[in-house]
Coordinates of C-alpha atoms in Angstrom, one line a residue:
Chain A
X99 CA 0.0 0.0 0.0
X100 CA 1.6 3.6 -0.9
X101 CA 1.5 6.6 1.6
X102 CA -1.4 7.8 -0.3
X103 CA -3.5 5.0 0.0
X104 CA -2.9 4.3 3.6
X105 CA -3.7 8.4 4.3
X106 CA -6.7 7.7 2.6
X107 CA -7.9 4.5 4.5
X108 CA -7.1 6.6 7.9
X109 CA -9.4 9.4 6.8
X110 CA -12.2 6.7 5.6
X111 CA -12.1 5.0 8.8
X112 CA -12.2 8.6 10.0
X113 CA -15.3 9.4 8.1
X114 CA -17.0 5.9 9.3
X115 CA -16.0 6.6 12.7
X116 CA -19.1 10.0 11.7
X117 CA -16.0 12.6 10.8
X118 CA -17.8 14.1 7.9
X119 CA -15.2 16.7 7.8
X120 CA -13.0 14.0 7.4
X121 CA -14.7 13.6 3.7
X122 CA -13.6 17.3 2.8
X123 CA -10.0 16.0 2.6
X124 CA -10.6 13.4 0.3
X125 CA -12.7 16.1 -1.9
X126 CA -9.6 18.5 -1.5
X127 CA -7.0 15.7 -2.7
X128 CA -8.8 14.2 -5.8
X129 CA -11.3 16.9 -6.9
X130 CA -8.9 19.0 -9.1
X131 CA -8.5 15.7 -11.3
X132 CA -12.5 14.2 -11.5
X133 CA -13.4 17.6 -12.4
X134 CA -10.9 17.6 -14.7
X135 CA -11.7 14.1 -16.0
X136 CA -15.7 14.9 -16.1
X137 CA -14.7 18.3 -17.7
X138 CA -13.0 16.8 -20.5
X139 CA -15.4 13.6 -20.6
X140 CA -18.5 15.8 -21.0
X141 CA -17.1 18.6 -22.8
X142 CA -18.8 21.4 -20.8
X143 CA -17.6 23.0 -17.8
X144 CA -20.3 23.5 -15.8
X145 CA -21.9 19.8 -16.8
X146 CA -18.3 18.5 -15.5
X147 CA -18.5 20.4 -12.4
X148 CA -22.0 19.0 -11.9
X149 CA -21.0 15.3 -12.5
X150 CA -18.2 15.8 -10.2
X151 CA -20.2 16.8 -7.7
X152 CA -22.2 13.7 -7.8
X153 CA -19.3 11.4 -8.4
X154 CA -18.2 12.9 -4.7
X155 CA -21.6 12.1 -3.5
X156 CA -22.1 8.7 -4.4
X157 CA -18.6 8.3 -3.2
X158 CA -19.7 9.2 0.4
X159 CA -23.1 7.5 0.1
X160 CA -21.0 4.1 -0.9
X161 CA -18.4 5.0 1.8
X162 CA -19.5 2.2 4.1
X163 CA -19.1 -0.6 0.9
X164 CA -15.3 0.6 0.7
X165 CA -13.5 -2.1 2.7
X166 CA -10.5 -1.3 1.1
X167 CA -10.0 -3.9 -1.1
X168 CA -8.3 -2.0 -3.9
X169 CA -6.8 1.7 -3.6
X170 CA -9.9 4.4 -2.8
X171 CA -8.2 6.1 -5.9
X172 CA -8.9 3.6 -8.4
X173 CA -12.5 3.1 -6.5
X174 CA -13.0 6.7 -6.9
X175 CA -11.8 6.7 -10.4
X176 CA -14.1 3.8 -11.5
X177 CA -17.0 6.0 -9.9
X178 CA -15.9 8.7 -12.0
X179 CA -15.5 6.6 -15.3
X180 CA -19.1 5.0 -15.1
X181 CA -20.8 8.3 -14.2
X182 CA -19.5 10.0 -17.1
X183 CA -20.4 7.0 -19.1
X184 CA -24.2 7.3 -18.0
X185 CA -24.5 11.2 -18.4
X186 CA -22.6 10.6 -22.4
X187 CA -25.2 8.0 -23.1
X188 CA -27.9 10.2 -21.8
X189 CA -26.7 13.0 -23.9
X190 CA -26.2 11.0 -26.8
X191 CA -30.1 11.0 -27.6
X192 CA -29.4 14.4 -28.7
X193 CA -27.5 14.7 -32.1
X194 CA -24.2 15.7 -31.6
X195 CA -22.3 17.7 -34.4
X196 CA -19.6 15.0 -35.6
X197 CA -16.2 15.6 -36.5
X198 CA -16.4 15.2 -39.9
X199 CA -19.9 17.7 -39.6
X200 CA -17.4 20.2 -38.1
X201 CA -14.4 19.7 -40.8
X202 CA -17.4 20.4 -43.1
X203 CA -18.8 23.5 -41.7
X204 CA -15.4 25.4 -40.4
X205 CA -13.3 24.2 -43.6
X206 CA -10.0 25.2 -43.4
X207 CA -10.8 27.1 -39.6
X208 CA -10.9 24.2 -37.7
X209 CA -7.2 22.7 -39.2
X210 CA -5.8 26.0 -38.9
X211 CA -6.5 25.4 -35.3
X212 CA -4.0 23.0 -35.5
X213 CA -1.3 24.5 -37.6
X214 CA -1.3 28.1 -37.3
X215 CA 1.6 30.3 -35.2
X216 CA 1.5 29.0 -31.9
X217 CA 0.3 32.4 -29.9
X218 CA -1.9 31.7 -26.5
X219 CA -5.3 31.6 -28.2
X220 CA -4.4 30.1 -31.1
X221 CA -2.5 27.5 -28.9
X222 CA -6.2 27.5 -26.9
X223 CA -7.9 26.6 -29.9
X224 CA -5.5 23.7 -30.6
X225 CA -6.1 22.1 -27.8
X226 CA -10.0 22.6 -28.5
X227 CA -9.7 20.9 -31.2
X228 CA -7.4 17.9 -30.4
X229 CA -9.8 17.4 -27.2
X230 CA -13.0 17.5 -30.1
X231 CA -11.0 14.9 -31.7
X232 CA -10.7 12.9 -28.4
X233 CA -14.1 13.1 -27.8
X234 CA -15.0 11.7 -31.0
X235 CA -13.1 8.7 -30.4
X236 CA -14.5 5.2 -28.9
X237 CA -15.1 5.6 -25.0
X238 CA -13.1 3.0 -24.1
X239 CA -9.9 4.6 -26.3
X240 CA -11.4 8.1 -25.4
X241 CA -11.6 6.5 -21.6
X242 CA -7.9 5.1 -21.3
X243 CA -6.4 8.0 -22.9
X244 CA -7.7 10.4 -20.6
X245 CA -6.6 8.4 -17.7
X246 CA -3.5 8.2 -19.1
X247 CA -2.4 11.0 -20.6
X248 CA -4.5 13.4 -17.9
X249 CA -4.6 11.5 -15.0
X250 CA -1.2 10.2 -15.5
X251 CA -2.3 7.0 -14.2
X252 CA 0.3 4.0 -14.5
X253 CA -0.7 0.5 -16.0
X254 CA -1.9 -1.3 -13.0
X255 CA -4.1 1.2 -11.7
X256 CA -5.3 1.5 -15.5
X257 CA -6.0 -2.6 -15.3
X258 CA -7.7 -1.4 -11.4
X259 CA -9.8 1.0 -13.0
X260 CA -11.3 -0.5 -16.3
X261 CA -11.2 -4.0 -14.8
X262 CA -9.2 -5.6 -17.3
X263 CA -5.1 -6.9 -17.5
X264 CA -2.1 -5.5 -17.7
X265 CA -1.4 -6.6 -21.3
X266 CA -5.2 -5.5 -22.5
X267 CA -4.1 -2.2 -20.9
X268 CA -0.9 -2.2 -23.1
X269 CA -3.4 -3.2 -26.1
X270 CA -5.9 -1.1 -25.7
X271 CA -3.8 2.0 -24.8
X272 CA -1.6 1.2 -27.7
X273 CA -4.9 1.1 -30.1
X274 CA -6.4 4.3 -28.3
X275 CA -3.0 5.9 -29.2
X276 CA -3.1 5.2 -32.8
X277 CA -6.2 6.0 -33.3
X278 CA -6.2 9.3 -32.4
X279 CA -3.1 9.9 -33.6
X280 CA -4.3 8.9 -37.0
X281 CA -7.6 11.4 -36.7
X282 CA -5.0 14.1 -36.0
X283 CA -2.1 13.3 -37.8
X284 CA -3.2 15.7 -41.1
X285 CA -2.6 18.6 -38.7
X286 CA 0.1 17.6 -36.7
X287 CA 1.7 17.1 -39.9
X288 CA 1.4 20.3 -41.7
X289 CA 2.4 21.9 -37.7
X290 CA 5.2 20.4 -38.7
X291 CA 5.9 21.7 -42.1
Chain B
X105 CA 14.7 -4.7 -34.4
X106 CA 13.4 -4.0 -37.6
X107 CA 11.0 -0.8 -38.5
X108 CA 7.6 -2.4 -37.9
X109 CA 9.1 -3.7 -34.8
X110 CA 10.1 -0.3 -33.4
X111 CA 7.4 1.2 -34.3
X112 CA 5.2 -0.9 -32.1
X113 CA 6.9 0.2 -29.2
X114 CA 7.3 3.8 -29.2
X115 CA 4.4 4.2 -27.2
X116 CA 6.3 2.1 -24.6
X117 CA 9.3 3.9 -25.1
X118 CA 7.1 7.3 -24.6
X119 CA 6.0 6.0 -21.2
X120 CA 9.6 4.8 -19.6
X121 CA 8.4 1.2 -19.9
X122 CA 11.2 -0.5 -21.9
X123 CA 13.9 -1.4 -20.5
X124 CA 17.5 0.0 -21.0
X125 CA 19.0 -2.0 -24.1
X126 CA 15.9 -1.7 -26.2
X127 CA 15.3 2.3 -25.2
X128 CA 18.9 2.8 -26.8
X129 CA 17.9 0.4 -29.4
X130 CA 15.3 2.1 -30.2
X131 CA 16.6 5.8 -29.5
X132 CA 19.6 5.3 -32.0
X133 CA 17.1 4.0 -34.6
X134 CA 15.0 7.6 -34.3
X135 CA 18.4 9.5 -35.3
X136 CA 18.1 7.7 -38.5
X137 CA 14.2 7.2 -39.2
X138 CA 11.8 10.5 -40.2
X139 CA 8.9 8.8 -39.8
X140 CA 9.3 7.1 -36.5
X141 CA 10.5 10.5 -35.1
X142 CA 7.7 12.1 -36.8
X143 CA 5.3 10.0 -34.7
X144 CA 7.0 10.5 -31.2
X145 CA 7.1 14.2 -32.0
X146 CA 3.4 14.3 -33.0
X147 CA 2.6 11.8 -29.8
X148 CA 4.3 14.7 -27.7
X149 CA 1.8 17.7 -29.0
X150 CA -0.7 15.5 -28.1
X151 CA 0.1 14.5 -24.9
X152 CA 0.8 18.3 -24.0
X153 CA -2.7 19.3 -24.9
X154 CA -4.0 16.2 -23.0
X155 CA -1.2 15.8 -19.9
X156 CA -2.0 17.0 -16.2
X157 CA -1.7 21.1 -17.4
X158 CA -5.0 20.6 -19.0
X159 CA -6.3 20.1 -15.5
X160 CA -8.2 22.8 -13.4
X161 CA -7.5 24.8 -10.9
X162 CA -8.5 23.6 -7.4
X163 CA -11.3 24.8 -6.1
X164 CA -12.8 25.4 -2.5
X165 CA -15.9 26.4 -3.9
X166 CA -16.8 22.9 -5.1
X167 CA -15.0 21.7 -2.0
X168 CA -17.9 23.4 0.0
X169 CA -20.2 22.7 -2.4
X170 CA -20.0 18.9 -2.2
X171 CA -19.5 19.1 1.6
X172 CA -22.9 20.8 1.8
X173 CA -24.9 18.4 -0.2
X174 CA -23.8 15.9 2.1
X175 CA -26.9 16.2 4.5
X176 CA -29.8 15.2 2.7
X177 CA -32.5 17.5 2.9
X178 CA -35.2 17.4 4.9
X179 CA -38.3 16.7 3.2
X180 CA -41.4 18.3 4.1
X181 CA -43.9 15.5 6.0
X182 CA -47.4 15.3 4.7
X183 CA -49.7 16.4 6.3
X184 CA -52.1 13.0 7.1
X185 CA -49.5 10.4 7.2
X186 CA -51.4 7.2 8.4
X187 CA -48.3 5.7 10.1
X188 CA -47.6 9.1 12.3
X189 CA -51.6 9.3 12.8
X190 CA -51.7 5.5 14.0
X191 CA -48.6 5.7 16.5
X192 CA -49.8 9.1 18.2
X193 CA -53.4 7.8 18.4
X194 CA -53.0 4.2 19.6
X195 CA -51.6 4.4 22.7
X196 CA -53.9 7.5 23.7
X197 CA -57.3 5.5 22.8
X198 CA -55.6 2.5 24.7
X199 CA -54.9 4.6 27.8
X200 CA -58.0 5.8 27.7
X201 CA -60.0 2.3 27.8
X202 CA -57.7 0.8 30.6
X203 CA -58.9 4.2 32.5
X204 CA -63.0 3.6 31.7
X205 CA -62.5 -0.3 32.4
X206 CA -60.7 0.6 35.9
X207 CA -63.6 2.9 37.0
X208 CA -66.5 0.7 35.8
X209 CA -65.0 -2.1 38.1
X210 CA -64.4 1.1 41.0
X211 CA -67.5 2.2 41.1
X212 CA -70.4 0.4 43.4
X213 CA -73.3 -0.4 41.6
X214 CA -76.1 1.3 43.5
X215 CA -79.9 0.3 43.5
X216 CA -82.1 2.1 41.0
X217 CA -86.0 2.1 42.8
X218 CA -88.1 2.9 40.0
X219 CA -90.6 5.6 41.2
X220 CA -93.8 3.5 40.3
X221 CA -92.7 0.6 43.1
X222 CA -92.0 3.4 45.6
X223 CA -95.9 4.9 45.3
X224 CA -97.1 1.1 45.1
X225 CA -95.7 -0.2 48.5
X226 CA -96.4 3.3 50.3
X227 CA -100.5 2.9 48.9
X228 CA -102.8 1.8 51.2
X229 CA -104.5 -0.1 48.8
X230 CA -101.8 -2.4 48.3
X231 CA -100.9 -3.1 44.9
X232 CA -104.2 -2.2 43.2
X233 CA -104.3 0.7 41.5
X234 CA -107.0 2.3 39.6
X235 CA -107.3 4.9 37.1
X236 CA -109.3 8.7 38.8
X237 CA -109.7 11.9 36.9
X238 CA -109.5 13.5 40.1
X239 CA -106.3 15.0 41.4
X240 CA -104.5 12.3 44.0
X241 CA -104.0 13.0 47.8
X242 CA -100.7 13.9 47.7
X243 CA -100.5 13.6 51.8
X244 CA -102.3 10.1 51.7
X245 CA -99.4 9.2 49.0
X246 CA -96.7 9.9 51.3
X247 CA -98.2 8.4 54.7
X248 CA -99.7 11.7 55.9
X249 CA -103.1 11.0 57.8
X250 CA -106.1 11.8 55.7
X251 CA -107.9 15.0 56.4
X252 CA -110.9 14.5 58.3
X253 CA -113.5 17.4 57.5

């Protein structure tokens, strides 16, 4: 168990022990990265902020099912992933504008998101569009890269989190990799040039 | 290792997961291949826009936020609710029957004397009695010696 883990299972058995202030230091040490996860799950800011909020909450409410059995960040984590996988599939009865929709409409704007001078709002934009590109992707490559690449999560807690092992993590991060990679590479190319 | 070979693993490289002969393997073979240093270099932008910068600011705001929504919220009772009605009434009609059955067995029963047997046994005609318009000697009726005129 890491130093994190075992301050975390001393502030849960804090919490149990009817510390509810106990619970504002696990809000404190994790929020900053579900809201960032949910921000960039959901695409909207204040619709990230709302799903963290509830993550936090059902965290608490399932509190007393936490015995510990795997690290209450990976626990947290697979809270987070599954919530944002309901509100996505709830929103996904509306129709969402699709990439190639977007290439369509913006023409050459949205690649020259990608390739123009690399100024602070141009370099905002940028990363607008690679994260439109990210949501595009499949949720489990969109799911594993975020983890990854945001989270900085390492492969074991990745195989934790989405249940699976270490060499389908390897797989499927390789795949998620690739793929968007490949939806990205015409600008990242003529960046390049 | 051959290109396709490489290739495979630049992710791994990317992440610090090879180890230490095939990272210089695989680094030497970068100097000489454009396209397999074209795809680390794009992997970086990528992972810049995505990495932990991209992350917000902390907030106490939602820190607070979250802490207050812990309690639930009261909800309002109804108004009838059969349950509440049933527990306050119960053990008031039940203390209130124990009370009336104590008292009936208290109390002494005491001997009604209806007033027609009281005027019967005082009459001196015994127990005949006859109907008369006229108005009855109330002194006769309660053992007061007839008037003599």
């Amino acid at each position: 168990m890491t130093e994190s883990s075992a301050d975390d299972t001393l502030t849960i058995q804090r919490v149990h022990a009817g510390e509810k202030d106990a619970f504002a230091t696990l809000v404190r040490k994790y929020e900053v990265r579900v809201r960032g996860y949910c921000m960039t799950t959901l695409r909207d800011a204040a619709l990230g902020e709302d799903a963290a909020q509830e993550i936090f909450l059902k965290a608490y409410q399932g509190l007393k099912a936490f015995h510990g059995d795997s690290a209450f960040s990976s626990w947290l984590y697979r809270i987070t992933v599954n919530h944002c996988r309901d509100v996505l599939r709830k929103a996904s009865r509306r129709k969402s504008e699709s990439w190639d929709a977007m290439l369509e409409r913006e023409g050459e704007t949205a690649e020259a998101r990608l390739t123009g001078s690399a100024d602070a709002s141009e370099r905002f934009e940028h990363a607008e569009t690679l994260r439109r590109v990210l949501a595009e992707l499949p949720e489990s490559h969109r799911e594993i890269l975020l983890l990854r690449e945001s989270q900085g999560l390492n492969y074991e807690e990745l195989a934790s989190i989405l249940g699976c092992s270490l060499d389908a993590v390897k797989s499927r991060l390789k795949r998620a990799r690739q793929e968007i990679l490949s939806r990205s590479r015409h600008f990242l190319l003529q960046e390049d040039v | 290792m051959d290109h396709k070979t490489i290739q495979d693993k630049l992710f791994l490289l990317a992440d610090g997961e090879l180890p230490e002969n095939e990272r210089q393997a695989i680094v030497s073979h970068l100097d000489d291949c454009g396209e397999c240093a074209g795809l680390i270099l794009q992997w970086r932008k990528v992972q810049e826009t995505l990495g932990p910068a991209s992350l917000p600011e902390p907030s106490e705001v939602f820190v607070f936020t979250v802490l207050d929504r812990l309690e639930p919220r009261r909800r309002p009772e109804p108004i009838l609710n059969p349950r509440r009605l049933a527990a306050w009434l119960l053990p008031r009609l039940s203390l209130g029957l124990t009370a009336l059955l104590i008292s009936l067995m208290l109390i002494r029963p005491q001997v009604v004397i209806a007033t027609e047997s009281l005027l019967l046994a005082r009459s001196p005609e015994g127990d005949s009695w006859e109907f008369s318009p006229e108005s009855p000697d109330v002194g006769l009726l309660f053992g007061q010696p007839r008037d003599t005129p």
